[in-house]
């Protein structure tokens, strides 16, 4: 079946512009995560959606970052007034329920969006 | 203290050898542990998970978990150049999140 998809695959923007990144999770997955990965670095958690619950925004680095998930499926990550330090690969992942206590669930990653802020 | 720690490497092993990748975690309540592989320029992909103390084998891969020592490792037997990648350890200290380490870069040379 189809995996997690993200668009665009690459985005080059000028400092100060707003960008929108899109994620389509695996069909039926209720949990959706956004991460950021800078060159040579690990995964930095940004935000988490689970069903109809309020999102966990604890990882968002500033109020320039926001995300929404419409209809419990597609998610959009918006970065306003982009800065050069926002340049990174933005990864989206989804999982069936987001419950990992017995290892019967896991996160599946999309191919990522490489954002370059000039 | 970081929640999940890994040596960044690179770990260099010859082809055919055993590669041993290690990960320590800080939250004793962690219940599930995952190993992901990430090739350069690609997204992470799951290799295997473990949640019981001891060893779990899957083909050339063996995950080892020691909750008392808060330690999880991944052994790759008969390492191949195609195994060269960054290996990410992920830990579940909460029921709805995974916390990822920064990864260990493995290089397998012919």
mmCIF file of N, CA and C in Angstrom, chain B:
data_model
loop_
_atom_site.group_PDB
_atom_site.id
_atom_site.type_symbol
_atom_site.label_atom_id
_atom_site.label_comp_id
_atom_site.label_asym_id
_atom_site.label_seq_id
_atom_site.Cartn_x
_atom_site.Cartn_y
_atom_site.Cartn_z
ATOM 1 N N UNK B 1 21.225 15.682 30.947
ATOM 2 C CA UNK B 1 21.475 14.385 30.318
ATOM 3 C C UNK B 1 20.462 14.159 29.212
ATOM 4 N N UNK B 2 20.954 13.775 28.026
ATOM 5 C CA UNK B 2 20.063 13.488 26.924
ATOM 6 C C UNK B 2 19.231 12.264 27.258
ATOM 7 N N UNK B 3 18.010 12.234 26.737
ATOM 8 C CA UNK B 3 17.139 11.101 27.019
ATOM 9 C C UNK B 3 17.621 9.834 26.341
ATOM 10 N N UNK B 4 18.167 9.968 25.144
ATOM 11 C CA UNK B 4 18.679 8.821 24.398
ATOM 12 C C UNK B 4 20.060 9.192 23.868
ATOM 13 N N UNK B 5 21.057 8.395 24.191
ATOM 14 C CA UNK B 5 22.422 8.713 23.791
ATOM 15 C C UNK B 5 23.008 7.625 22.925
ATOM 16 N N UNK B 6 23.659 8.057 21.861
ATOM 17 C CA UNK B 6 24.377 7.156 20.973
ATOM 18 C C UNK B 6 25.714 7.785 20.625
ATOM 19 N N UNK B 7 26.708 6.961 20.422
ATOM 20 C CA UNK B 7 27.982 7.439 19.926
ATOM 21 C C UNK B 7 27.820 7.793 18.454
ATOM 22 N N UNK B 8 28.242 8.987 18.069
ATOM 23 C CA UNK B 8 27.995 9.430 16.697
ATOM 24 C C UNK B 8 28.830 8.695 15.658
ATOM 25 N N UNK B 9 29.959 8.097 16.107
ATOM 26 C CA UNK B 9 30.814 7.376 15.180
ATOM 27 C C UNK B 9 31.702 8.323 14.384
ATOM 28 N N UNK B 10 32.201 7.887 13.211
ATOM 29 C CA UNK B 10 31.770 6.658 12.543
ATOM 30 C C UNK B 10 32.374 5.401 13.164
ATOM 31 N N UNK B 11 31.597 4.344 13.101
ATOM 32 C CA UNK B 11 32.058 3.027 13.468
ATOM 33 C C UNK B 11 32.448 2.316 12.175
ATOM 34 N N UNK B 12 33.710 1.970 12.058
ATOM 35 C CA UNK B 12 34.201 1.330 10.837
ATOM 36 C C UNK B 12 34.479 -0.136 11.113
ATOM 37 N N UNK B 13 33.896 -1.011 10.323
ATOM 38 C CA UNK B 13 34.127 -2.448 10.454
ATOM 39 C C UNK B 13 34.398 -3.030 9.081
ATOM 40 N N UNK B 14 35.195 -4.097 9.016
ATOM 41 C CA UNK B 14 35.432 -4.731 7.717
ATOM 42 C C UNK B 14 34.249 -5.602 7.321
ATOM 43 N N UNK B 15 34.113 -5.786 6.042
ATOM 44 C CA UNK B 15 33.058 -6.647 5.520
ATOM 45 C C UNK B 15 33.151 -8.032 6.142
ATOM 46 N N UNK B 16 32.002 -8.563 6.569
ATOM 47 C CA UNK B 16 31.964 -9.883 7.177
ATOM 48 C C UNK B 16 32.064 -9.872 8.695
ATOM 49 N N UNK B 17 32.441 -8.756 9.264
ATOM 50 C CA UNK B 17 32.583 -8.659 10.721
ATOM 51 C C UNK B 17 31.232 -8.368 11.374
ATOM 52 N N UNK B 18 31.245 -8.420 12.709
ATOM 53 C CA UNK B 18 30.046 -8.044 13.478
ATOM 54 C C UNK B 18 30.152 -6.570 13.855
ATOM 55 N N UNK B 19 29.094 -5.823 13.542
ATOM 56 C CA UNK B 19 29.024 -4.423 13.961
ATOM 57 C C UNK B 19 28.146 -4.347 15.205
ATOM 58 N N UNK B 20 28.620 -3.639 16.207
ATOM 59 C CA UNK B 20 27.879 -3.502 17.462
ATOM 60 C C UNK B 20 27.551 -2.037 17.710
ATOM 61 N N UNK B 21 26.280 -1.729 17.743
ATOM 62 C CA UNK B 21 25.820 -0.356 17.915
ATOM 63 C C UNK B 21 25.112 -0.258 19.264
ATOM 64 N N UNK B 22 25.446 0.773 20.014
ATOM 65 C CA UNK B 22 24.950 0.875 21.381
ATOM 66 C C UNK B 22 24.110 2.122 21.610
ATOM 67 N N UNK B 23 23.228 2.014 22.598
ATOM 68 C CA UNK B 23 22.304 3.118 22.904
ATOM 69 C C UNK B 23 21.963 3.044 24.383
ATOM 70 N N UNK B 24 22.041 4.162 25.067
ATOM 71 C CA UNK B 24 21.598 4.217 26.457
ATOM 72 C C UNK B 24 20.459 5.229 26.569
ATOM 73 N N UNK B 25 19.609 5.018 27.559
ATOM 74 C CA UNK B 25 18.456 5.890 27.719
ATOM 75 C C UNK B 25 18.292 6.235 29.193
ATOM 76 N N UNK B 26 17.610 7.333 29.458
ATOM 77 C CA UNK B 26 17.571 7.847 30.829
ATOM 78 C C UNK B 26 16.285 7.508 31.582
ATOM 79 N N UNK B 27 15.180 7.287 30.881
ATOM 80 C CA UNK B 27 13.899 7.087 31.558
ATOM 81 C C UNK B 27 13.666 5.599 31.844
ATOM 82 N N UNK B 28 13.681 5.254 33.126
ATOM 83 C CA UNK B 28 13.509 3.847 33.500
ATOM 84 C C UNK B 28 12.135 3.297 33.149
ATOM 85 N N UNK B 29 11.184 4.200 32.904
ATOM 86 C CA UNK B 29 9.841 3.757 32.539
ATOM 87 C C UNK B 29 9.690 3.393 31.082
ATOM 88 N N UNK B 30 10.750 3.541 30.306
ATOM 89 C CA UNK B 30 10.683 3.239 28.877
ATOM 90 C C UNK B 30 10.347 1.775 28.660
ATOM 91 N N UNK B 31 9.518 1.535 27.688
ATOM 92 C CA UNK B 31 8.990 0.188 27.510
ATOM 93 C C UNK B 31 9.326 -0.438 26.166
ATOM 94 N N UNK B 32 9.434 0.381 25.131
ATOM 95 C CA UNK B 32 9.688 -0.157 23.797
ATOM 96 C C UNK B 32 10.889 0.542 23.192
ATOM 97 N N UNK B 33 11.623 -0.220 22.400
ATOM 98 C CA UNK B 33 12.887 0.282 21.864
ATOM 99 C C UNK B 33 12.977 -0.113 20.391
ATOM 100 N N UNK B 34 13.375 0.845 19.585
ATOM 101 C CA UNK B 34 13.342 0.652 18.143
ATOM 102 C C UNK B 34 14.699 0.989 17.544
ATOM 103 N N UNK B 35 15.061 0.262 16.516
ATOM 104 C CA UNK B 35 16.228 0.609 15.719
ATOM 105 C C UNK B 35 15.772 0.937 14.305
ATOM 106 N N UNK B 36 16.194 2.122 13.852
ATOM 107 C CA UNK B 36 15.929 2.568 12.495
ATOM 108 C C UNK B 36 17.260 2.708 11.756
ATOM 109 N N UNK B 37 17.224 2.499 10.461
ATOM 110 C CA UNK B 37 18.380 2.710 9.600
ATOM 111 C C UNK B 37 18.056 3.874 8.675
ATOM 112 N N UNK B 38 19.039 4.765 8.503
ATOM 113 C CA UNK B 38 18.850 5.903 7.625
ATOM 114 C C UNK B 38 20.037 6.018 6.685
ATOM 115 N N UNK B 39 19.790 5.756 5.405
ATOM 116 C CA UNK B 39 20.815 5.966 4.401
ATOM 117 C C UNK B 39 20.920 7.459 4.121
ATOM 118 N N UNK B 40 22.095 7.860 3.692
ATOM 119 C CA UNK B 40 22.355 9.269 3.429
ATOM 120 C C UNK B 40 21.332 9.838 2.438
ATOM 121 N N UNK B 41 20.685 10.905 2.838
ATOM 122 C CA UNK B 41 19.712 11.553 1.970
ATOM 123 C C UNK B 41 18.348 10.895 1.928
ATOM 124 N N UNK B 42 18.171 9.873 2.746
ATOM 125 C CA UNK B 42 16.895 9.154 2.780
ATOM 126 C C UNK B 42 16.257 9.296 4.147
ATOM 127 N N UNK B 43 15.007 8.834 4.254
ATOM 128 C CA UNK B 43 14.315 8.905 5.534
ATOM 129 C C UNK B 43 14.551 7.619 6.329
ATOM 130 N N UNK B 44 14.360 7.680 7.638
ATOM 131 C CA UNK B 44 14.588 6.483 8.470
ATOM 132 C C UNK B 44 13.606 5.360 8.132
ATOM 133 N N UNK B 45 14.102 4.135 8.216
ATOM 134 C CA UNK B 45 13.255 2.957 8.029
ATOM 135 C C UNK B 45 13.483 2.005 9.191
ATOM 136 N N UNK B 46 12.394 1.389 9.637
ATOM 137 C CA UNK B 46 12.462 0.513 10.794
ATOM 138 C C UNK B 46 13.233 -0.766 10.475
ATOM 139 N N UNK B 47 14.145 -1.124 11.365
ATOM 140 C CA UNK B 47 14.823 -2.416 11.264
ATOM 141 C C UNK B 47 14.138 -3.422 12.173
ATOM 142 N N UNK B 48 14.038 -3.079 13.454
ATOM 143 C CA UNK B 48 13.386 -3.976 14.392
ATOM 144 C C UNK B 48 13.096 -3.267 15.701
ATOM 145 N N UNK B 49 12.259 -3.886 16.514
ATOM 146 C CA UNK B 49 11.948 -3.349 17.825
ATOM 147 C C UNK B 49 12.129 -4.443 18.857
ATOM 148 N N UNK B 50 12.248 -4.049 20.118
ATOM 149 C CA UNK B 50 12.365 -5.000 21.218
ATOM 150 C C UNK B 50 11.724 -4.382 22.439
ATOM 151 N N UNK B 51 11.052 -5.176 23.250
ATOM 152 C CA UNK B 51 10.486 -4.639 24.484
ATOM 153 C C UNK B 51 10.684 -5.565 25.680
ATOM 154 N N UNK B 52 11.246 -6.747 25.457
ATOM 155 C CA UNK B 52 11.552 -7.636 26.575
ATOM 156 C C UNK B 52 13.053 -7.734 26.765
ATOM 157 N N UNK B 53 13.472 -7.864 28.005
ATOM 158 C CA UNK B 53 14.889 -8.059 28.284
ATOM 159 C C UNK B 53 15.424 -9.279 27.546
ATOM 160 N N UNK B 54 16.658 -9.157 27.075
ATOM 161 C CA UNK B 54 17.264 -10.281 26.390
ATOM 162 C C UNK B 54 17.557 -9.949 24.946
ATOM 163 N N UNK B 55 17.636 -10.991 24.148
ATOM 164 C CA UNK B 55 17.979 -10.848 22.740
ATOM 165 C C UNK B 55 16.778 -11.124 21.848
ATOM 166 N N UNK B 56 16.753 -10.432 20.722
ATOM 167 C CA UNK B 56 15.751 -10.692 19.694
ATOM 168 C C UNK B 56 16.460 -10.706 18.360
ATOM 169 N N UNK B 57 16.313 -11.793 17.630
ATOM 170 C CA UNK B 57 17.052 -11.962 16.380
ATOM 171 C C UNK B 57 16.118 -11.857 15.185
ATOM 172 N N UNK B 58 16.621 -11.214 14.132
ATOM 173 C CA UNK B 58 15.876 -11.121 12.874
ATOM 174 C C UNK B 58 16.894 -11.121 11.748
ATOM 175 N N UNK B 59 17.104 -12.288 11.171
ATOM 176 C CA UNK B 59 18.095 -12.396 10.109
ATOM 177 C C UNK B 59 19.483 -12.101 10.642
ATOM 178 N N UNK B 60 20.170 -11.162 10.006
ATOM 179 C CA UNK B 60 21.526 -10.818 10.443
ATOM 180 C C UNK B 60 21.544 -9.843 11.621
ATOM 181 N N UNK B 61 20.357 -9.389 12.019
ATOM 182 C CA UNK B 61 20.267 -8.387 13.078
ATOM 183 C C UNK B 61 19.839 -9.024 14.399
ATOM 184 N N UNK B 62 20.478 -8.582 15.479
ATOM 185 C CA UNK B 62 20.073 -8.981 16.821
ATOM 186 C C UNK B 62 19.994 -7.741 17.686
ATOM 187 N N UNK B 63 18.838 -7.524 18.299
ATOM 188 C CA UNK B 63 18.690 -6.446 19.267
ATOM 189 C C UNK B 63 18.835 -7.036 20.653
ATOM 190 N N UNK B 64 19.523 -6.309 21.517
ATOM 191 C CA UNK B 64 19.733 -6.754 22.886
ATOM 192 C C UNK B 64 19.248 -5.662 23.832
ATOM 193 N N UNK B 65 18.462 -6.046 24.831
ATOM 194 C CA UNK B 65 17.909 -5.082 25.765
ATOM 195 C C UNK B 65 18.242 -5.463 27.190
ATOM 196 N N UNK B 66 18.733 -4.503 27.948
ATOM 197 C CA UNK B 66 19.013 -4.691 29.365
ATOM 198 C C UNK B 66 18.392 -3.496 30.092
ATOM 199 N N UNK B 67 17.177 -3.694 30.612
ATOM 200 C CA UNK B 67 16.468 -2.576 31.234
ATOM 201 C C UNK B 67 17.121 -2.152 32.545
ATOM 202 N N UNK B 68 17.745 -3.078 33.258
ATOM 203 C CA UNK B 68 18.397 -2.721 34.521
ATOM 204 C C UNK B 68 19.541 -1.746 34.275
ATOM 205 N N UNK B 69 20.260 -1.943 33.180
ATOM 206 C CA UNK B 69 21.374 -1.064 32.827
ATOM 207 C C UNK B 69 20.950 0.050 31.882
ATOM 208 N N UNK B 70 19.679 0.060 31.478
ATOM 209 C CA UNK B 70 19.138 1.078 30.579
ATOM 210 C C UNK B 70 19.968 1.161 29.306
ATOM 211 N N UNK B 71 20.065 0.026 28.680
ATOM 212 C CA UNK B 71 20.995 -0.150 27.570
ATOM 213 C C UNK B 71 20.330 -1.025 26.512
ATOM 214 N N UNK B 72 20.410 -0.590 25.270
ATOM 215 C CA UNK B 72 19.919 -1.405 24.162
ATOM 216 C C UNK B 72 20.965 -1.355 23.051
ATOM 217 N N UNK B 73 21.183 -2.487 22.426
ATOM 218 C CA UNK B 73 22.188 -2.542 21.377
ATOM 219 C C UNK B 73 21.650 -3.256 20.150
ATOM 220 N N UNK B 74 22.349 -3.054 19.050
ATOM 221 C CA UNK B 74 22.023 -3.724 17.791
ATOM 222 C C UNK B 74 23.299 -4.345 17.258
ATOM 223 N N UNK B 75 23.255 -5.644 17.025
ATOM 224 C CA UNK B 75 24.368 -6.348 16.419
ATOM 225 C C UNK B 75 24.015 -6.678 14.982
ATOM 226 N N UNK B 76 24.961 -6.424 14.092
ATOM 227 C CA UNK B 76 24.779 -6.781 12.687
ATOM 228 C C UNK B 76 25.859 -7.793 12.350
ATOM 229 N N UNK B 77 25.436 -9.011 12.088
ATOM 230 C CA UNK B 77 26.396 -10.065 11.740
ATOM 231 C C UNK B 77 26.692 -10.008 10.247
ATOM 232 N N UNK B 78 27.880 -10.518 9.884
ATOM 233 C CA UNK B 78 28.270 -10.584 8.473
ATOM 234 C C UNK B 78 27.997 -9.239 7.790
ATOM 235 N N UNK B 79 28.551 -8.186 8.360
ATOM 236 C CA UNK B 79 28.306 -6.836 7.846
ATOM 237 C C UNK B 79 28.664 -6.721 6.374
ATOM 238 N N UNK B 80 27.828 -6.008 5.642
ATOM 239 C CA UNK B 80 28.022 -5.781 4.220
ATOM 240 C C UNK B 80 28.182 -4.284 3.950
ATOM 241 N N UNK B 81 28.869 -3.925 2.881
ATOM 242 C CA UNK B 81 28.976 -2.490 2.547
ATOM 243 C C UNK B 81 27.601 -1.817 2.445
ATOM 244 N N UNK B 82 26.578 -2.583 2.052
ATOM 245 C CA UNK B 82 25.232 -2.022 1.948
ATOM 246 C C UNK B 82 24.621 -1.703 3.311
ATOM 247 N N UNK B 83 25.256 -2.163 4.379
ATOM 248 C CA UNK B 83 24.790 -1.816 5.723
ATOM 249 C C UNK B 83 25.292 -0.442 6.159
ATOM 250 N N UNK B 84 26.183 0.149 5.368
ATOM 251 C CA UNK B 84 26.727 1.462 5.704
ATOM 252 C C UNK B 84 25.595 2.488 5.701
ATOM 253 N N UNK B 85 25.343 3.070 6.860
ATOM 254 C CA UNK B 85 24.223 3.984 7.051
ATOM 255 C C UNK B 85 24.332 4.553 8.463
ATOM 256 N N UNK B 86 23.402 5.416 8.812
ATOM 257 C CA UNK B 86 23.286 5.885 10.188
ATOM 258 C C UNK B 86 22.174 5.103 10.867
ATOM 259 N N UNK B 87 22.460 4.610 12.054
ATOM 260 C CA UNK B 87 21.488 3.809 12.784
ATOM 261 C C UNK B 87 20.963 4.611 13.971
ATOM 262 N N UNK B 88 19.663 4.786 13.983
ATOM 263 C CA UNK B 88 18.998 5.579 15.005
ATOM 264 C C UNK B 88 18.317 4.669 16.020
ATOM 265 N N UNK B 89 18.570 4.951 17.267
ATOM 266 C CA UNK B 89 17.886 4.272 18.360
ATOM 267 C C UNK B 89 16.708 5.152 18.773
ATOM 268 N N UNK B 90 15.559 4.549 18.997
ATOM 269 C CA UNK B 90 14.377 5.296 19.444
ATOM 270 C C UNK B 90 13.780 4.594 20.653
ATOM 271 N N UNK B 91 13.374 5.388 21.616
ATOM 272 C CA UNK B 91 12.889 4.862 22.887
ATOM 273 C C UNK B 91 11.519 5.451 23.170
ATOM 274 N N UNK B 92 10.677 4.672 23.790
ATOM 275 C CA UNK B 92 9.332 5.104 24.109
ATOM 276 C C UNK B 92 9.200 5.348 25.613
ATOM 277 N N UNK B 93 9.534 6.568 26.075
ATOM 278 C CA UNK B 93 9.364 6.882 27.497
ATOM 279 C C UNK B 93 7.927 7.266 27.836
ATOM 280 N N UNK B 94 7.160 7.573 26.816
ATOM 281 C CA UNK B 94 5.756 7.909 26.988
ATOM 282 C C UNK B 94 4.976 7.010 26.056
ATOM 283 N N UNK B 95 3.703 6.923 26.263
ATOM 284 C CA UNK B 95 2.971 5.965 25.451
ATOM 285 C C UNK B 95 2.759 6.441 24.023
ATOM 286 N N UNK B 96 2.892 7.751 23.778
ATOM 287 C CA UNK B 96 2.521 8.252 22.456
ATOM 288 C C UNK B 96 3.658 8.950 21.715
ATOM 289 N N UNK B 97 4.881 8.835 22.193
ATOM 290 C CA UNK B 97 6.005 9.455 21.499
ATOM 291 C C UNK B 97 7.188 8.507 21.465
ATOM 292 N N UNK B 98 8.004 8.687 20.467
ATOM 293 C CA UNK B 98 9.311 8.046 20.431
ATOM 294 C C UNK B 98 10.355 9.151 20.543
ATOM 295 N N UNK B 99 11.363 8.923 21.324
ATOM 296 C CA UNK B 99 12.481 9.855 21.434
ATOM 297 C C UNK B 99 13.659 9.221 20.708
ATOM 298 N N UNK B 100 14.220 9.943 19.759
ATOM 299 C CA UNK B 100 15.292 9.417 18.917
ATOM 300 C C UNK B 100 16.640 9.902 19.407
ATOM 301 N N UNK B 101 17.628 9.006 19.321
ATOM 302 C CA UNK B 101 18.999 9.412 19.505
ATOM 303 C C UNK B 101 19.507 10.097 18.248
ATOM 304 N N UNK B 102 20.725 10.610 18.322
ATOM 305 C CA UNK B 102 21.292 11.326 17.182
ATOM 306 C C UNK B 102 21.879 10.390 16.139
ATOM 307 N N UNK B 103 21.966 9.097 16.482
ATOM 308 C CA UNK B 103 22.403 8.124 15.490
ATOM 309 C C UNK B 103 23.887 7.840 15.519
ATOM 310 N N UNK B 104 24.234 6.626 15.102
ATOM 311 C CA UNK B 104 25.618 6.206 14.932
ATOM 312 C C UNK B 104 25.845 5.904 13.462
ATOM 313 N N UNK B 105 26.860 6.513 12.911
ATOM 314 C CA UNK B 105 27.182 6.253 11.498
ATOM 315 C C UNK B 105 28.064 5.026 11.403
ATOM 316 N N UNK B 106 27.623 4.061 10.627
ATOM 317 C CA UNK B 106 28.355 2.811 10.418
ATOM 318 C C UNK B 106 28.955 2.811 9.021
ATOM 319 N N UNK B 107 30.228 2.462 8.952
ATOM 320 C CA UNK B 107 30.898 2.301 7.661
ATOM 321 C C UNK B 107 31.435 0.881 7.583
ATOM 322 N N UNK B 108 31.014 0.145 6.579
ATOM 323 C CA UNK B 108 31.502 -1.206 6.347
ATOM 324 C C UNK B 108 32.385 -1.165 5.110
ATOM 325 N N UNK B 109 33.665 -1.483 5.297
ATOM 326 C CA UNK B 109 34.580 -1.390 4.161
ATOM 327 C C UNK B 109 34.927 -2.778 3.639
ATOM 328 N N UNK B 110 35.074 -2.862 2.296
ATOM 329 C CA UNK B 110 35.348 -4.165 1.656
ATOM 330 C C UNK B 110 36.718 -4.715 2.054
#
